[in-house]
Short mmCIF file of C-alpha atoms in Angstrom, two decimals:
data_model
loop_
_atom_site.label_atom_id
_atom_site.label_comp_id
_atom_site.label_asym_id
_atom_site.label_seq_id
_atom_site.Cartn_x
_atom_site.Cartn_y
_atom_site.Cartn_z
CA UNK A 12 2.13 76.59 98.39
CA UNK A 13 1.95 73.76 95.44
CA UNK A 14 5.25 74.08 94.02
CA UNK A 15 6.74 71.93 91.19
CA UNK A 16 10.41 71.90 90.09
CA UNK A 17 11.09 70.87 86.53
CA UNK A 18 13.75 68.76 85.86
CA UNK A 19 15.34 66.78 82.69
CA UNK A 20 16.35 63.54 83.76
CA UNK A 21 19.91 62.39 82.56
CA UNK A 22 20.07 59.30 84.82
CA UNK A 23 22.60 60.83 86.63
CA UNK A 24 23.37 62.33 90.00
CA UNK A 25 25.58 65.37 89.61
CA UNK A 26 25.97 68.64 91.06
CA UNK A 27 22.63 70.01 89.63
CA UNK A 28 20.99 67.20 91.27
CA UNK A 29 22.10 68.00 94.47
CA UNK A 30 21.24 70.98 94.17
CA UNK A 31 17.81 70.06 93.25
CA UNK A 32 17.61 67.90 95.86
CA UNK A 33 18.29 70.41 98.70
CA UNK A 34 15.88 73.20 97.63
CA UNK A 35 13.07 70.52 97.35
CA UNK A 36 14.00 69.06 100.95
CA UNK A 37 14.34 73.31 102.12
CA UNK A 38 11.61 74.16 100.73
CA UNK A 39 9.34 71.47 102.21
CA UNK A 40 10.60 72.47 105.64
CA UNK A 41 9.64 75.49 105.23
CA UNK A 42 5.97 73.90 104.93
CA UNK A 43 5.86 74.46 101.11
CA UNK A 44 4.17 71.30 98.81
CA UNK A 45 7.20 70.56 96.39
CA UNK A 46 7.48 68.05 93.54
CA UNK A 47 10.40 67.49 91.39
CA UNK A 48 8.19 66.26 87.75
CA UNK A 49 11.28 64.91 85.95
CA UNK A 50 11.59 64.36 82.35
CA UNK A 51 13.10 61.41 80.97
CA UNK A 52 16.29 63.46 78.93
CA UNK A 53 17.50 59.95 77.53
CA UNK A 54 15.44 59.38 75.09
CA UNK A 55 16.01 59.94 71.16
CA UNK A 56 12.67 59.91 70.15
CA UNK A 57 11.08 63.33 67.68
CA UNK A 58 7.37 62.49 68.96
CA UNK A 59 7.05 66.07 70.24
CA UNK A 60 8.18 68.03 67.06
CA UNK A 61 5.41 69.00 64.98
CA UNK A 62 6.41 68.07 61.79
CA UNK A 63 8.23 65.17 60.62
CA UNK A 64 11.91 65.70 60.30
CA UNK A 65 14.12 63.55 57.33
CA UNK A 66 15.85 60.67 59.13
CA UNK A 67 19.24 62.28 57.12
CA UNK A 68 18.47 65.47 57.99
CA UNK A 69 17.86 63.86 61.63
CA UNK A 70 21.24 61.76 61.75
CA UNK A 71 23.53 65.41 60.09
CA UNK A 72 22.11 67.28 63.27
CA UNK A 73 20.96 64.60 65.66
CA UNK A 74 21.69 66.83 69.43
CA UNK A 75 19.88 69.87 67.29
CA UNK A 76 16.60 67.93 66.57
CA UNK A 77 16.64 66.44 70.35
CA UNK A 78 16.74 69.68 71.68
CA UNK A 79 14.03 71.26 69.64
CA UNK A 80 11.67 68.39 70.46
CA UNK A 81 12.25 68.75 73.83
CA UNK A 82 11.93 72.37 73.19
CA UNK A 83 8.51 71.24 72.35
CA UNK A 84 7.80 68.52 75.59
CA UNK A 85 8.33 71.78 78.12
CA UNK A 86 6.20 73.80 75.99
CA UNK A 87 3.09 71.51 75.55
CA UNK A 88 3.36 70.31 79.45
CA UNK A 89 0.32 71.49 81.69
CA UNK A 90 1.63 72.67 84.78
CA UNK A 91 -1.76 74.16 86.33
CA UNK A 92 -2.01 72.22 88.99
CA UNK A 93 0.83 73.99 90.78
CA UNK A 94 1.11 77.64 92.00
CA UNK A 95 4.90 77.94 90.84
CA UNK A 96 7.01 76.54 89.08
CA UNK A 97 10.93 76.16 89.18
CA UNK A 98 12.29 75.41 85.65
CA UNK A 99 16.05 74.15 85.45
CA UNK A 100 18.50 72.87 82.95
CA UNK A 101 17.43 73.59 79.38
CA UNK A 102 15.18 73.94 77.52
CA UNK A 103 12.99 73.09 80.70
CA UNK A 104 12.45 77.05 81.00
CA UNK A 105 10.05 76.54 77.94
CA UNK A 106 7.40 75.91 80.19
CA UNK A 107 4.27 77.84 80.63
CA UNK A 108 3.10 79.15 83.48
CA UNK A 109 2.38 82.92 85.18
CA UNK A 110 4.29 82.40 88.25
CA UNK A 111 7.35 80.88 86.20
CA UNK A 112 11.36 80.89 88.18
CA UNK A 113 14.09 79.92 86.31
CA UNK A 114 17.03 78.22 87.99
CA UNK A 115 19.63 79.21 85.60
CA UNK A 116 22.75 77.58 85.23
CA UNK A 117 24.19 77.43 81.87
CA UNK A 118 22.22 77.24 78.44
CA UNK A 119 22.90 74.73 75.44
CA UNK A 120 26.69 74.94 76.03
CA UNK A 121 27.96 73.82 72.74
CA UNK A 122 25.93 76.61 71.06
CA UNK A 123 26.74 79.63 73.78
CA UNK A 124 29.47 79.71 75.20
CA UNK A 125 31.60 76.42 74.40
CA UNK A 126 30.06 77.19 70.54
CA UNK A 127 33.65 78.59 69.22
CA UNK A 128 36.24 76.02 71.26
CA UNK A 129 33.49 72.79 70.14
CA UNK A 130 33.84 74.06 66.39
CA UNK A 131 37.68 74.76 66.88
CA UNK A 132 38.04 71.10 68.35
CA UNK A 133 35.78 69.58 65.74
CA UNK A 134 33.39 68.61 68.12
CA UNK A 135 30.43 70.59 66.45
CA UNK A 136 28.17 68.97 64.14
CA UNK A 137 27.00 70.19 60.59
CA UNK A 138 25.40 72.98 60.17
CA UNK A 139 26.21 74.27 63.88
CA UNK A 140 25.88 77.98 63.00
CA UNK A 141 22.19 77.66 61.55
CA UNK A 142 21.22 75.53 64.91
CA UNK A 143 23.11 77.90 67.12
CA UNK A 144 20.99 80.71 65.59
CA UNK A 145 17.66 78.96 66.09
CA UNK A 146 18.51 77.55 69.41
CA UNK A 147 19.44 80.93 70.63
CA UNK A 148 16.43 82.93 69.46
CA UNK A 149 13.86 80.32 71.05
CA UNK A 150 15.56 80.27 74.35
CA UNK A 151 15.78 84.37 74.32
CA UNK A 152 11.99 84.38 73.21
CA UNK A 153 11.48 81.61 76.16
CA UNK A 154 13.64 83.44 78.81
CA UNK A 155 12.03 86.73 77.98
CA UNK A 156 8.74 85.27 79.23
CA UNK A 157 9.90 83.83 82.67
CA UNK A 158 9.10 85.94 85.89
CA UNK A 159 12.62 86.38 87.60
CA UNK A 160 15.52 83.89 86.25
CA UNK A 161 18.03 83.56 88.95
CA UNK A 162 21.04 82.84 87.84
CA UNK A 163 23.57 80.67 89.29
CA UNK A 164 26.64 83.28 89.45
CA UNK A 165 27.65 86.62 88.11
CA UNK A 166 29.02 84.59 85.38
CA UNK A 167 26.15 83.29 84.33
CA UNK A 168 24.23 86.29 84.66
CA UNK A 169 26.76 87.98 82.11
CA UNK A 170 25.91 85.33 79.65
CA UNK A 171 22.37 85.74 79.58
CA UNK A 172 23.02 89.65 78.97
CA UNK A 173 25.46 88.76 76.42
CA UNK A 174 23.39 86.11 74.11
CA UNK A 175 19.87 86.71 75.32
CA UNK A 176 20.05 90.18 75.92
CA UNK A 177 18.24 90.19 79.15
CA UNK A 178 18.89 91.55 82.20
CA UNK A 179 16.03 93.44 84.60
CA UNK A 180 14.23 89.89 85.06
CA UNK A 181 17.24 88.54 85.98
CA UNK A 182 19.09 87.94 89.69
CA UNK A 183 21.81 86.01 91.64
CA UNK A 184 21.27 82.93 93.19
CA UNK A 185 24.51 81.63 94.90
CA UNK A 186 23.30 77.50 95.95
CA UNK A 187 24.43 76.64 99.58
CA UNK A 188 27.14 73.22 99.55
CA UNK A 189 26.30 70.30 101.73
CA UNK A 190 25.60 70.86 105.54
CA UNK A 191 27.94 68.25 106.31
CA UNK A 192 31.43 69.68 104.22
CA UNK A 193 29.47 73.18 105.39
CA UNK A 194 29.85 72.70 109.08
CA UNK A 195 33.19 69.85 108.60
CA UNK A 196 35.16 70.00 111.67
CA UNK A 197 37.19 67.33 111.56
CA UNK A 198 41.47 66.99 111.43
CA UNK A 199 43.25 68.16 108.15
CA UNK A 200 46.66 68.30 106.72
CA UNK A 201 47.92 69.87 104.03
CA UNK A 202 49.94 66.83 102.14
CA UNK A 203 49.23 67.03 98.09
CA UNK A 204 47.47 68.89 95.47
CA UNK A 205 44.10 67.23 94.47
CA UNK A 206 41.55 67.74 91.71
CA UNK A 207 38.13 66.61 92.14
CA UNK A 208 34.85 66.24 90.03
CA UNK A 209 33.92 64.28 86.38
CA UNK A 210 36.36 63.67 83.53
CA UNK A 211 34.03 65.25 81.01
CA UNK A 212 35.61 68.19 78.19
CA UNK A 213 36.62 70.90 79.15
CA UNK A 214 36.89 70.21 82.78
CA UNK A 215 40.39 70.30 82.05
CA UNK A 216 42.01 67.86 84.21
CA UNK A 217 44.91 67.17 81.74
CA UNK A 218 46.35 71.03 82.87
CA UNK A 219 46.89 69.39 86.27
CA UNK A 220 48.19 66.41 85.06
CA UNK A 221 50.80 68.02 82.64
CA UNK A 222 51.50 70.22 85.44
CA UNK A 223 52.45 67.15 87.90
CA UNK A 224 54.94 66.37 85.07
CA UNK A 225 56.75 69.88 86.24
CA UNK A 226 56.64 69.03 89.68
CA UNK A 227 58.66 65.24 89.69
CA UNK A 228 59.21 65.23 93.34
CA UNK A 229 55.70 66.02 94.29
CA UNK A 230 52.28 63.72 93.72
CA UNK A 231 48.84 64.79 93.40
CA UNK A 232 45.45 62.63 93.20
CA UNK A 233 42.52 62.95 90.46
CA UNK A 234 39.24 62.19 92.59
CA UNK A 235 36.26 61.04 90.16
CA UNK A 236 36.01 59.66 86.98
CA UNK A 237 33.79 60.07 84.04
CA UNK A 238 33.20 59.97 80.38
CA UNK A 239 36.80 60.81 79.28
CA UNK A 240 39.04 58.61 82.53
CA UNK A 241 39.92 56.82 80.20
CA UNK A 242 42.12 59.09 77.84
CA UNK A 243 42.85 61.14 80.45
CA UNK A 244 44.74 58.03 82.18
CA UNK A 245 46.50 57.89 78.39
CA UNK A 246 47.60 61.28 78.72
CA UNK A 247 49.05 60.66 82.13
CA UNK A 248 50.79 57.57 80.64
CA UNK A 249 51.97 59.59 77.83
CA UNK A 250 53.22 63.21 79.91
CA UNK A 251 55.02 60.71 82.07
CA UNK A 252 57.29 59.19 79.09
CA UNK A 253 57.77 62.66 77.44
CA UNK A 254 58.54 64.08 80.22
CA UNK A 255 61.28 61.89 81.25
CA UNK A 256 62.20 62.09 77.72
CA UNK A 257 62.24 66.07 77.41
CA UNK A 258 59.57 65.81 74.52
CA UNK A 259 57.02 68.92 74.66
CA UNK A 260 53.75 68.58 73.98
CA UNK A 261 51.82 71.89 73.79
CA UNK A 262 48.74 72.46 76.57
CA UNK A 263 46.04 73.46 73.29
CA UNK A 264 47.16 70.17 71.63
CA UNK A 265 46.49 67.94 75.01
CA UNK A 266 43.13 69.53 76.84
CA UNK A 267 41.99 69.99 73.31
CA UNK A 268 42.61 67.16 71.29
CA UNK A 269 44.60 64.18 73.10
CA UNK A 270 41.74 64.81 75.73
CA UNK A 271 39.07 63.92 72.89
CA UNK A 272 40.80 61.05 71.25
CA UNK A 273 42.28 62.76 68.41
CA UNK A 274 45.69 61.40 69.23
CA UNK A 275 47.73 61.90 65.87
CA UNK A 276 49.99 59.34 64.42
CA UNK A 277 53.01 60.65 66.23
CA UNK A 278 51.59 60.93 69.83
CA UNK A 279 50.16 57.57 69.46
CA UNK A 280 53.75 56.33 68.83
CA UNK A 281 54.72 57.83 71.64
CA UNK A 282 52.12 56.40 73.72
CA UNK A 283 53.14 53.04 72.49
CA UNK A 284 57.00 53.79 73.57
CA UNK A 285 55.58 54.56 77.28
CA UNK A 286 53.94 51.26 77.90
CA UNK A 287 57.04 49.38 76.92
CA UNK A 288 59.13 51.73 79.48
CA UNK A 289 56.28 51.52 82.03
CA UNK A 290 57.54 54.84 84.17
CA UNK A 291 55.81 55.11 87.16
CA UNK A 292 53.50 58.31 87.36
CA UNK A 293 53.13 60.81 90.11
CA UNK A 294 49.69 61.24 89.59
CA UNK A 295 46.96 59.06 91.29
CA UNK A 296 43.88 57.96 89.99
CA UNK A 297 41.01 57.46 92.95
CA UNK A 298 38.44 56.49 90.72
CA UNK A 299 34.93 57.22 92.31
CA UNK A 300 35.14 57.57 95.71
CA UNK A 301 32.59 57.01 98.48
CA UNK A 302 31.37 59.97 100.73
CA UNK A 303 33.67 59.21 103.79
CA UNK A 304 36.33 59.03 101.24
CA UNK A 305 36.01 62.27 99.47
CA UNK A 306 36.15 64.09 102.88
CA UNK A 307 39.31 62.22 103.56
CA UNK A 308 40.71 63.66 100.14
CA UNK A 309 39.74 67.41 100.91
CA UNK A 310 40.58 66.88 104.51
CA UNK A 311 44.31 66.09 103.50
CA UNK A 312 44.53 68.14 100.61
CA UNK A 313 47.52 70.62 100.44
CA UNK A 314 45.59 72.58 98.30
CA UNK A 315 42.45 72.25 95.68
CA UNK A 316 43.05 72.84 91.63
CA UNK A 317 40.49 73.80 89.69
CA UNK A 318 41.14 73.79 85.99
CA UNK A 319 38.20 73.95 84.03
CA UNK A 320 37.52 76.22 81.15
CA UNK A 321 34.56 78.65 81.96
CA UNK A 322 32.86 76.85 84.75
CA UNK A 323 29.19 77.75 85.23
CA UNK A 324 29.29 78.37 89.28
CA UNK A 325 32.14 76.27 91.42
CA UNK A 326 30.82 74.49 93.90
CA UNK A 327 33.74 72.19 94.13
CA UNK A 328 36.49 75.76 95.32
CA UNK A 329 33.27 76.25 97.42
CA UNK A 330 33.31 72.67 99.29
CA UNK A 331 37.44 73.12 98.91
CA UNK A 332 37.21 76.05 101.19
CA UNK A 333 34.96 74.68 103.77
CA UNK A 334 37.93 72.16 104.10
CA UNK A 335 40.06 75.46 104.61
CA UNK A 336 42.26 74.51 101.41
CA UNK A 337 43.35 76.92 99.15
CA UNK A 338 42.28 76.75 95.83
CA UNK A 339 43.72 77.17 92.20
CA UNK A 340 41.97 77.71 89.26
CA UNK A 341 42.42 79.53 85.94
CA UNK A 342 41.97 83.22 84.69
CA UNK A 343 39.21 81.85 81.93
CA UNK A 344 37.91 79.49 84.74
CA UNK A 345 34.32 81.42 84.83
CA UNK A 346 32.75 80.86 88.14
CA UNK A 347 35.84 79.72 89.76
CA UNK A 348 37.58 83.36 89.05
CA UNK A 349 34.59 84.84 91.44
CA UNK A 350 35.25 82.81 94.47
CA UNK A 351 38.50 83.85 94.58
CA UNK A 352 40.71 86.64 95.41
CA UNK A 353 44.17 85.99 94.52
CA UNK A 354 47.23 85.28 96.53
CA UNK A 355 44.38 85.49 99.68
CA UNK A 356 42.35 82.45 99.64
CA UNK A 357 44.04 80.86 96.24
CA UNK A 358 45.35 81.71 93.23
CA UNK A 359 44.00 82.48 89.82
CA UNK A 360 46.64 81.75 87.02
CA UNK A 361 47.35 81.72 83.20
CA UNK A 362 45.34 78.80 81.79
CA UNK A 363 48.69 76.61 81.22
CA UNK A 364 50.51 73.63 83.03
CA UNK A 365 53.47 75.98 83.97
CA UNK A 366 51.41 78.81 85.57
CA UNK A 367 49.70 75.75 87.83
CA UNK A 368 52.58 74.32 88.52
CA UNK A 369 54.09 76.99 89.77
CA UNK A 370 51.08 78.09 92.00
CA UNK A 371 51.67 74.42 93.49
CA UNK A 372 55.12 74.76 93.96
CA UNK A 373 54.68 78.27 95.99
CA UNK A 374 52.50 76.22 98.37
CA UNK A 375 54.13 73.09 98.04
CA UNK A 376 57.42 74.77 99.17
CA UNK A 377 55.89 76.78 102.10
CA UNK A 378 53.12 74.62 103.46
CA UNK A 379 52.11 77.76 106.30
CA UNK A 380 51.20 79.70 103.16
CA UNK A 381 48.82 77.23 102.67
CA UNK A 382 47.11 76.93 105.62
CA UNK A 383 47.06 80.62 105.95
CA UNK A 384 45.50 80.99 102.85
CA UNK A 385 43.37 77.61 103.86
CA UNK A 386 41.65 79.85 106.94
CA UNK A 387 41.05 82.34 104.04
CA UNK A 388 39.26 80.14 102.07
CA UNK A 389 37.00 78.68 105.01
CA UNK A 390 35.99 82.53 105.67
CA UNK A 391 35.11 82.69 102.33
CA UNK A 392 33.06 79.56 102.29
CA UNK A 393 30.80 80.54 105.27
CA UNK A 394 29.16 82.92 102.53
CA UNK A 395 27.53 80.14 100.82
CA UNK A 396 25.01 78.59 103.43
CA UNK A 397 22.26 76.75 102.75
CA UNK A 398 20.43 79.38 104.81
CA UNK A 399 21.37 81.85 103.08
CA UNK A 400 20.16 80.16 99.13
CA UNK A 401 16.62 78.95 100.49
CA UNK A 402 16.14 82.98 101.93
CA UNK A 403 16.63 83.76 98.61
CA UNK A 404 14.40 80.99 96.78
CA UNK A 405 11.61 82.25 99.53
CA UNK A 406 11.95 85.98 98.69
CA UNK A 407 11.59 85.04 95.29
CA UNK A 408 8.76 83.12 95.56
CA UNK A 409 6.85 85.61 97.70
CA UNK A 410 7.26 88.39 95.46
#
């Protein structure tokens, strides 16, 4: 069978990639014909829109206008030459085709279900409610026309019932990790607390950091890097001096705005009193690390925090517990929440730097707990084979 997977092209290689990558590679073991046709997401062109669109109007609403015109690419795109075809992130499931799967893993965030915290931070721009409300009716009207959308996690799948209102052409997909952290059977320890994956909002890293703070004799390590290292590396500079200094500084105020840039007169002061003191921090920055190196960091791991704010699926807790660490993540933590059950193979917590530091501390102070709940987590883990994801793409395909 022809098959061809649609894909916007962001020029980067991140989870969604990977997965990507491994149903093509599956897929074409399994004797099917499988192209990924990617499309260049980069570009700020309007070629595709049908009308001409006000450069003002255009520069008030710029992310709006891109994704209608690509709205537009997907739709126009002749796909006949394949049998089926795999759409992915959006608005690739725009495409036409009878024999249409979407692999579903979140929609326009900023106008679903990040649309009230990116308004609240001042992240949205003008005349967000008007492009939420168009955004949102195309994608139901293109959803509504795909032949089985298989969502990425329970999570997900609640979404699209809540804001597309569709549910019977819609299933579970649960993607397999890597066959290498899958079948890992190398030493481990259980030393420090870790967080791994990009430094993008509202990953949330700042929760662990803040919760480090709590937690002076202990160190943990942030693995990866990304679009907001940077501040986050302020913040850690910052919690260190207030710290020391008893000066609070409330959660909202640092995931929410420090983590953004919108440091205020007073915490900028502040930040400028902390280089001149230079405190040393307990938290270490990796940077990006190489792939013998990350298995080192999960392999020596005393346990795995997860932080982020409504995560689409979780494949980092996943790869966490085929390292047999326990893993921590938050109560609005979306995906992560399904993975685990608490005080078995992790915890789930209150989404604040006390509640995580106090999961930390439990494990931190009784290191069996942690590799008890460590051989937890691996059983967990062996649910979510490679295997077991492709015998799900191939049902799907053969229906």
């Amino acid at each position: 069978m022809k098959i061809g997977i649609i894909k916007p092209d962001y020029k980067i290689t991140g989870g969604f990639e990977v997965v990507v990558n491994h149903i093509k590679a599956e897929l074409e073991y399994r004797g099917h014909n499988v192209d990924i046709v990617n499309v260049d997401a980069t570009k700020r062109t309007l070629n595709d829109i049908p009308c001409s669109i006000d450069s003002h109007i255009f520069q008030q609403n710029a992310d709006f206008f891109r994704y209608i015109n690509y709205f537009w690419k997907y739709l126009k795109m002749d796909l006949s030459m394949y049998d089926i075809v795999i759409s992915t992130q959006p608005p690739s499931f725009a495409i036409q085709h009878p024999r249409h799967i979407a692999l579903f893993y979140h929609h326009s965030k900023a106008h679903y279900d990040l649309s009230e915290l990116f308004q609240e931070v001042g992240l949205h721009q003008p005349y967000h409610r008007k492009a939420q409300e168009v955004i949102r009716e195309i994608d139901s009207l293109s959803l509504s026309k795909v032949s089985i959308i298989l969502a990425g996690s329970n999570t997900i799948k609640e979404r699209i019932a809540k804001f597309n209102n569709l549910s019977v052409n819609v299933d579970l997909f649960y993607a397999g990790i890597d066959k290498d952290i899958y079948n890992y059977s190398g030493p481990l320890s259980y030393n420090y607390p870790i967080v791994v994956g990009r430094h993008e909002f509202p990953k949330r890293p700042e929760l662990f950091v803040n919760a480090m703070k709590k937690l002076p004799n202990s160190y943990g390590r942030i693995i990866g890097e990304g679009g907001r290292t940077d501040d986050l590396k302020r913040i850690d500079q910052l919690l260190t001096y207030t710290s020391i200094e008893g000066i609070y500084i409330p959660d909202d105020v640092i995931w929410k705005k420090l983590s953004n840039g919108f440091f205020e007169e007073a915490h900028s002061e502040l930040l400028r009193k902390s280089k001149r003191f230079k405190h040393k921090s307990n938290v270490v920055f990796t940077g990006r690390v190489s792939r013998e190196q990350l298995f080192k960091e999960y392999a020596d791991a005393l346990c795995v925090v997860c932080p982020a704010f409504e995560e689409d699926y979780g494949l980092t807790a996943i790869e966490a517990m085929a390292f047999s660490k326990p893993v921590i993540a938050c109560a609005d933590g979306g995906g992560y929440v399904e993975l685990i059950k608490d005080g078995v193979n992790g915890f789930i917590v209150e989404p604040n730097s006390v509640a995580l530091a106090e999961a930390i501390r439990k494990l931190v102070d009784d290191p069996e707990l942690a590799r008890t709940m460590g051989e937890n987590a691996f059983q967990t883990s062996r649910l979510y084979s490679w295997d077991n994801a492709i015998n799900k793409i191939s049902e799907t395909i053969l229906k």
